[in-house]
CSV table of C-alpha atoms in Angstrom, one decimal:
chain,number,residue,atom,x,y,z
A,3,UNK,CA,0.0,0.0,0.0
A,4,UNK,CA,1.4,3.4,-0.9
A,5,UNK,CA,0.9,6.7,0.9
A,6,UNK,CA,0.7,8.3,-2.5
A,7,UNK,CA,-2.6,6.5,-3.2
A,8,UNK,CA,-4.1,7.6,0.1
A,9,UNK,CA,-3.0,11.2,-0.6
A,10,UNK,CA,-4.6,11.2,-4.0
A,11,UNK,CA,-7.8,9.8,-2.5
A,12,UNK,CA,-7.8,12.5,0.2
A,13,UNK,CA,-7.3,15.2,-2.4
A,14,UNK,CA,-10.2,13.8,-4.4
A,15,UNK,CA,-12.5,13.8,-1.4
A,16,UNK,CA,-11.6,17.4,-0.6
A,17,UNK,CA,-12.0,18.5,-4.2
A,18,UNK,CA,-15.5,16.9,-4.3
A,19,UNK,CA,-16.8,19.8,-2.3
A,20,UNK,CA,-16.8,22.0,-5.4
A,21,UNK,CA,-18.5,19.5,-7.6
A,22,UNK,CA,-21.9,17.7,-7.7
A,23,UNK,CA,-21.8,15.0,-5.2
A,24,UNK,CA,-22.0,11.4,-6.3
A,25,UNK,CA,-25.5,10.0,-5.8
A,26,UNK,CA,-26.0,6.7,-4.0
A,27,UNK,CA,-29.2,4.6,-3.8
A,28,UNK,CA,-29.0,1.4,-1.7
A,29,UNK,CA,-30.8,-1.8,-2.0
A,30,UNK,CA,-30.7,-4.0,1.2
A,31,UNK,CA,-31.0,-7.7,1.1
A,32,UNK,CA,-32.1,-8.7,4.5
A,33,UNK,CA,-31.6,-12.5,4.2
A,34,UNK,CA,-27.9,-11.9,3.7
A,35,UNK,CA,-27.7,-8.5,5.5
A,36,UNK,CA,-26.1,-7.1,2.3
A,37,UNK,CA,-26.2,-3.5,1.0
A,38,UNK,CA,-25.9,-3.1,-2.7
A,39,UNK,CA,-25.1,0.4,-3.8
A,40,UNK,CA,-26.1,2.0,-7.1
A,41,UNK,CA,-23.7,4.9,-7.5
A,42,UNK,CA,-24.0,7.5,-10.3
A,43,UNK,CA,-22.9,10.9,-11.5
A,44,UNK,CA,-26.1,13.1,-11.6
A,45,UNK,CA,-24.7,15.2,-14.4
A,46,UNK,CA,-24.0,12.4,-16.9
A,47,UNK,CA,-26.4,9.7,-15.4
A,48,UNK,CA,-23.5,7.2,-15.7
A,49,UNK,CA,-23.0,4.9,-12.8
A,50,UNK,CA,-21.7,1.7,-11.1
A,51,UNK,CA,-23.2,-1.0,-9.0
A,52,UNK,CA,-21.2,-2.1,-5.9
A,53,UNK,CA,-21.6,-5.6,-4.3
A,54,UNK,CA,-24.7,-7.0,-5.9
A,55,UNK,CA,-26.7,-10.1,-4.6
A,56,UNK,CA,-28.0,-13.1,-6.4
A,57,UNK,CA,-30.8,-14.6,-4.2
A,58,UNK,CA,-30.1,-18.2,-3.2
A,59,UNK,CA,-32.1,-20.7,-1.2
A,60,UNK,CA,-29.7,-23.2,0.3
A,61,UNK,CA,-32.3,-25.8,1.2
A,62,UNK,CA,-33.6,-26.1,-2.4
A,63,UNK,CA,-30.5,-25.1,-4.2
A,64,UNK,CA,-32.5,-22.6,-6.2
A,65,UNK,CA,-31.3,-19.2,-7.4
A,66,UNK,CA,-33.4,-16.1,-8.1
A,67,UNK,CA,-32.7,-12.7,-9.7
A,68,UNK,CA,-35.5,-11.0,-7.7
A,69,UNK,CA,-33.2,-8.5,-6.0
A,70,UNK,CA,-31.2,-7.9,-9.1
A,71,UNK,CA,-34.3,-7.2,-11.1
A,72,UNK,CA,-35.3,-4.5,-8.6
A,73,UNK,CA,-32.0,-2.8,-9.3
A,74,UNK,CA,-32.4,-3.2,-13.1
A,75,UNK,CA,-35.9,-1.6,-12.8
A,76,UNK,CA,-34.4,1.3,-10.9
A,77,UNK,CA,-31.6,1.8,-13.4
A,78,UNK,CA,-33.9,1.8,-16.3
A,79,UNK,CA,-36.5,4.0,-14.6
A,80,UNK,CA,-33.9,6.6,-13.8
A,81,UNK,CA,-32.3,6.4,-17.3
A,82,UNK,CA,-28.8,5.4,-15.9
A,83,UNK,CA,-26.0,3.9,-17.9
A,84,UNK,CA,-24.0,1.4,-15.9
A,85,UNK,CA,-20.3,1.4,-16.7
A,86,UNK,CA,-19.0,-0.6,-13.8
A,87,UNK,CA,-20.0,-3.7,-11.7
A,88,UNK,CA,-17.7,-3.4,-8.7
A,89,UNK,CA,-16.9,-6.1,-6.2
A,90,UNK,CA,-15.0,-5.1,-3.1
A,91,UNK,CA,-13.9,-8.8,-2.6
A,92,UNK,CA,-15.0,-12.4,-3.1
A,93,UNK,CA,-17.9,-12.5,-0.6
A,94,UNK,CA,-18.4,-15.4,1.7
A,95,UNK,CA,-22.0,-14.6,2.7
A,96,UNK,CA,-23.9,-14.1,-0.5
A,97,UNK,CA,-23.6,-14.9,-4.2
A,98,UNK,CA,-22.9,-12.1,-6.6
A,99,UNK,CA,-25.4,-11.1,-9.3
A,100,UNK,CA,-22.8,-9.2,-11.3
A,101,UNK,CA,-22.8,-11.4,-14.4
A,102,UNK,CA,-26.6,-11.3,-14.6
A,103,UNK,CA,-26.6,-7.5,-14.2
A,104,UNK,CA,-23.8,-7.3,-16.8
A,105,UNK,CA,-26.0,-9.2,-19.3
A,106,UNK,CA,-28.9,-6.8,-18.7
A,107,UNK,CA,-27.1,-3.5,-18.2
A,108,UNK,CA,-23.6,-3.9,-19.6
A,109,UNK,CA,-20.6,-2.5,-17.7
A,110,UNK,CA,-17.2,-3.9,-16.8
A,111,UNK,CA,-16.9,-6.4,-14.0
A,112,UNK,CA,-14.0,-5.3,-11.7
A,113,UNK,CA,-12.3,-6.5,-8.4
A,114,UNK,CA,-9.0,-6.1,-6.7
A,115,UNK,CA,-6.1,-7.9,-8.4
A,116,UNK,CA,-5.3,-10.0,-5.3
A,117,UNK,CA,-8.4,-12.1,-6.2
A,118,UNK,CA,-5.8,-14.4,-7.8
A,119,UNK,CA,-4.6,-15.2,-4.3
A,120,UNK,CA,-8.1,-16.1,-3.1
A,121,UNK,CA,-8.7,-18.1,-6.3
A,122,UNK,CA,-5.6,-20.2,-5.6
A,123,UNK,CA,-6.6,-20.9,-2.0
A,124,UNK,CA,-10.2,-21.9,-2.8
A,125,UNK,CA,-9.4,-23.5,-6.1
A,126,UNK,CA,-7.3,-26.0,-4.1
A,127,UNK,CA,-9.9,-26.3,-1.3
A,128,UNK,CA,-12.7,-27.2,-3.8
A,129,UNK,CA,-10.4,-29.2,-6.1
A,130,UNK,CA,-11.6,-27.2,-9.1
A,131,UNK,CA,-9.1,-28.7,-11.4
A,132,UNK,CA,-6.9,-27.2,-14.1
A,133,UNK,CA,-9.9,-25.8,-16.1
A,134,UNK,CA,-10.4,-23.2,-13.3
A,135,UNK,CA,-8.2,-20.1,-14.1
A,136,UNK,CA,-6.5,-18.7,-11.0
A,137,UNK,CA,-5.4,-15.4,-12.6
A,138,UNK,CA,-8.5,-13.2,-12.2
A,139,UNK,CA,-9.4,-13.6,-15.9
A,140,UNK,CA,-13.0,-14.1,-15.0
A,141,UNK,CA,-13.1,-10.3,-14.4
A,142,UNK,CA,-12.8,-7.5,-17.0
A,143,UNK,CA,-10.6,-5.3,-14.8
A,144,UNK,CA,-8.3,-6.1,-11.9
A,145,UNK,CA,-7.6,-3.0,-9.8
A,146,UNK,CA,-4.4,-2.5,-7.9
A,147,UNK,CA,-3.7,-0.1,-5.1
A,148,UNK,CA,-3.9,3.5,-6.3
A,149,UNK,CA,-5.5,2.6,-9.7
A,150,UNK,CA,-7.9,5.3,-10.9
A,151,UNK,CA,-11.1,5.2,-13.0
A,152,UNK,CA,-14.2,7.4,-13.2
A,153,UNK,CA,-18.0,7.1,-12.6
A,154,UNK,CA,-19.3,9.5,-15.2
A,155,UNK,CA,-17.2,12.6,-14.7
A,156,UNK,CA,-16.5,11.9,-11.0
A,157,UNK,CA,-13.0,10.6,-10.3
A,158,UNK,CA,-12.5,7.3,-8.4
A,159,UNK,CA,-9.5,5.6,-6.9
A,160,UNK,CA,-8.9,2.1,-5.5
A,161,UNK,CA,-7.4,1.4,-2.2
A,162,UNK,CA,-6.1,-2.1,-1.3
A,163,UNK,CA,-7.5,-2.9,2.2
A,164,UNK,CA,-6.6,-6.5,3.0
A,165,UNK,CA,-7.3,-8.2,6.3
A,166,UNK,CA,-10.9,-9.6,6.0
A,167,UNK,CA,-9.5,-11.3,2.9
A,168,UNK,CA,-6.2,-10.7,1.0
A,169,UNK,CA,-8.1,-9.2,-1.9
A,170,UNK,CA,-10.3,-6.6,-0.3
A,171,UNK,CA,-10.4,-3.1,-1.9
A,172,UNK,CA,-12.3,0.1,-1.2
A,173,UNK,CA,-13.5,2.3,-4.0
A,174,UNK,CA,-13.3,6.1,-3.2
A,175,UNK,CA,-15.7,7.7,-5.7
A,176,UNK,CA,-15.8,11.5,-5.3
A,177,UNK,CA,-16.4,12.1,-1.6
A,178,UNK,CA,-17.7,8.6,-0.9
A,179,UNK,CA,-15.9,5.4,-0.1
A,180,UNK,CA,-17.4,2.0,-0.6
A,181,UNK,CA,-15.4,-0.1,1.9
A,182,UNK,CA,-16.9,-3.6,1.7
A,183,UNK,CA,-16.2,-5.8,4.7
A,184,UNK,CA,-13.7,-3.7,6.7
A,185,UNK,CA,-15.9,-1.6,9.0
A,186,UNK,CA,-19.4,-1.9,10.1
A,187,UNK,CA,-21.6,0.9,11.7
A,188,UNK,CA,-19.8,2.4,14.7
A,189,UNK,CA,-22.1,0.7,17.1
A,190,UNK,CA,-21.3,-2.8,15.6
A,191,UNK,CA,-17.6,-2.6,15.0
A,192,UNK,CA,-15.4,-4.3,12.5
A,193,UNK,CA,-15.3,-7.3,10.1
A,194,UNK,CA,-13.9,-10.7,11.0
A,195,UNK,CA,-10.4,-11.7,9.9
A,196,UNK,CA,-10.4,-15.5,10.3
A,197,UNK,CA,-11.2,-16.7,6.8
A,198,UNK,CA,-8.4,-18.3,4.8
A,199,UNK,CA,-5.9,-15.6,4.1
A,200,UNK,CA,-7.4,-13.2,6.6
A,201,UNK,CA,-5.2,-11.3,9.0
A,202,UNK,CA,-6.4,-9.2,12.0
A,203,UNK,CA,-3.2,-7.2,12.0
A,204,UNK,CA,-3.6,-6.3,8.3
A,205,UNK,CA,-7.2,-5.5,8.9
A,206,UNK,CA,-6.3,-3.0,11.6
A,207,UNK,CA,-3.8,-1.3,9.3
A,208,UNK,CA,-6.3,-1.2,6.5
A,209,UNK,CA,-8.9,0.3,8.7
A,210,UNK,CA,-6.5,3.0,10.0
A,211,UNK,CA,-5.7,3.8,6.4
A,212,UNK,CA,-9.3,4.3,5.6
A,213,UNK,CA,-9.8,6.4,8.7
A,214,UNK,CA,-7.0,8.7,7.5
A,215,UNK,CA,-9.4,10.0,4.8
A,216,UNK,CA,-11.0,13.4,5.6
A,217,UNK,CA,-13.5,13.2,8.5
A,218,UNK,CA,-16.4,14.2,6.2
A,219,UNK,CA,-15.8,11.3,3.8
A,220,UNK,CA,-19.0,9.3,3.4
A,221,UNK,CA,-18.5,5.6,4.1
A,222,UNK,CA,-20.9,3.0,2.5
A,223,UNK,CA,-20.8,-0.4,4.1
A,224,UNK,CA,-21.5,-3.8,2.6
A,225,UNK,CA,-23.4,-5.2,5.6
A,226,UNK,CA,-25.3,-4.3,8.7
A,227,UNK,CA,-26.6,-6.7,11.4
A,228,UNK,CA,-28.3,-4.2,13.7
A,229,UNK,CA,-26.3,-3.6,16.9
A,230,UNK,CA,-28.0,-4.4,20.2
A,231,UNK,CA,-30.5,-1.7,21.0
A,232,UNK,CA,-30.9,-0.6,17.4
A,233,UNK,CA,-34.0,-1.8,15.6
A,234,UNK,CA,-33.3,-0.6,12.0
A,235,UNK,CA,-30.6,-1.3,9.4
A,236,UNK,CA,-28.0,1.3,8.5
A,237,UNK,CA,-25.2,1.2,5.9
A,238,UNK,CA,-23.9,4.8,5.7
A,239,UNK,CA,-21.6,6.5,8.1
A,240,UNK,CA,-18.5,8.9,8.0
A,241,UNK,CA,-14.8,8.7,8.7
A,242,UNK,CA,-15.3,11.1,11.6
A,243,UNK,CA,-18.0,9.0,13.2
A,244,UNK,CA,-16.0,5.8,12.9
A,245,UNK,CA,-12.9,7.5,14.4
A,246,UNK,CA,-14.8,8.7,17.4
A,247,UNK,CA,-17.5,6.1,18.0
A,248,UNK,CA,-16.5,2.7,16.5
A,249,UNK,CA,-16.7,0.2,19.4
A,250,UNK,CA,-13.7,-1.8,18.1
A,251,UNK,CA,-11.3,0.6,16.5
A,252,UNK,CA,-12.0,4.2,17.5
A,253,UNK,CA,-9.1,6.6,17.9
A,254,UNK,CA,-6.9,5.5,20.8
A,255,UNK,CA,-7.3,1.7,20.2
A,256,UNK,CA,-3.8,0.4,19.5
A,257,UNK,CA,-2.9,-2.4,17.1
A,258,UNK,CA,-2.1,-5.0,19.7
A,259,UNK,CA,-5.3,-4.5,21.6
A,260,UNK,CA,-7.3,-4.7,18.3
A,261,UNK,CA,-5.6,-7.9,17.2
A,262,UNK,CA,-6.2,-9.5,20.6
A,263,UNK,CA,-9.9,-8.5,20.6
A,264,UNK,CA,-10.5,-9.5,16.9
A,265,UNK,CA,-8.7,-12.9,17.3
A,266,UNK,CA,-10.7,-13.8,20.4
A,267,UNK,CA,-14.0,-12.6,19.0
A,268,UNK,CA,-13.5,-14.5,15.7
A,269,UNK,CA,-13.1,-17.8,17.6
A,270,UNK,CA,-16.7,-17.4,18.9
A,271,UNK,CA,-18.2,-16.8,15.4
A,272,UNK,CA,-20.0,-19.4,13.3
A,273,UNK,CA,-19.1,-19.6,9.7
A,274,UNK,CA,-21.5,-17.6,7.4
A,275,UNK,CA,-24.5,-19.7,6.4
A,276,UNK,CA,-23.7,-19.3,2.7
A,277,UNK,CA,-19.9,-19.5,2.7
A,278,UNK,CA,-19.5,-22.7,0.8
A,279,UNK,CA,-21.8,-21.8,-2.2
A,280,UNK,CA,-20.8,-18.2,-2.1
A,281,UNK,CA,-17.1,-18.7,-2.4
A,282,UNK,CA,-17.4,-21.2,-5.2
A,283,UNK,CA,-19.5,-18.8,-7.3
A,284,UNK,CA,-17.8,-15.5,-6.4
A,285,UNK,CA,-14.2,-16.6,-7.2
A,286,UNK,CA,-15.6,-17.3,-10.7
A,287,UNK,CA,-16.7,-13.7,-11.0
A,288,UNK,CA,-20.3,-14.5,-9.8
A,289,UNK,CA,-20.7,-17.2,-12.4
A,290,UNK,CA,-22.3,-20.5,-11.5
A,291,UNK,CA,-20.2,-23.7,-12.0
A,292,UNK,CA,-20.4,-25.2,-15.5
A,293,UNK,CA,-23.1,-27.7,-16.2
A,294,UNK,CA,-22.1,-31.3,-16.1
A,295,UNK,CA,-23.0,-33.9,-18.8
A,296,UNK,CA,-26.6,-34.2,-17.5
A,297,UNK,CA,-27.1,-30.4,-18.0
A,298,UNK,CA,-27.2,-29.7,-14.2
A,299,UNK,CA,-24.9,-27.4,-12.3
A,300,UNK,CA,-23.5,-28.6,-8.9
A,301,UNK,CA,-21.9,-26.9,-6.0
A,302,UNK,CA,-19.4,-28.9,-3.9
A,303,UNK,CA,-19.6,-29.5,-0.1
A,304,UNK,CA,-16.2,-30.3,1.3
A,305,UNK,CA,-16.5,-32.6,4.3
A,306,UNK,CA,-14.5,-32.2,7.6
A,307,UNK,CA,-12.5,-29.2,6.3
A,308,UNK,CA,-13.9,-26.3,8.3
């Protein structure tokens, strides 16, 4: 990670004060507690979709595009042009709908370039075989730390923020940052770091990097689980609020204390309900496994591994 990338992101946030702010409309999938963000430049009507959800019923093995269709209806109703389908990482709690959205709306599918590391780990775990590429080629664009792009005329920059997984990235678009699974709302804390390739120490440093952005930076989260005492879902906060109020990592919490807390807490957590189907699909860029000779697609269930 380079300080130069963070400095450019900071300058971008500050410069956004003099431009039309990026617009964000969020679709929340309560079964997976996932927030999908439709992000667009109000001047050009060009946009991106961040961290989409393909509905999946584990018991029946059936998929549905119900949630994705709601997004498509919104995009069409608002006359938006989608240029990007952005994934902050290969999710372990929901299947991505990005390929379906791409077929319907176009746009480039993009993720952090360290996805190749995640593909190598899970390609071996699921014994995918040589036909499964482990080089990120399932995606149209692999972003590295500091790589820039644009949503309409609004500049965007990618920050590599590993820890939850090795491949997590945050997208800073104008004055808003889409930070995936790094931070939750201040009253809920931070993401886990115990998946293969996860690292609590790296997560702390990534979080502190994000919290070095200007205090007014809007942060859009990928998940919310409603903290105790809160009866509604939230997915937007600010750098300033996280620095002063986050129950796990507010200003003054040192790295060793965070690593100790996060490691102990992670040992008490169950695996996400959809981790096995989600990872198999998401390392393929959201595509379902290829059909076998009987025309049916299958997901694997590794026994006695986790």
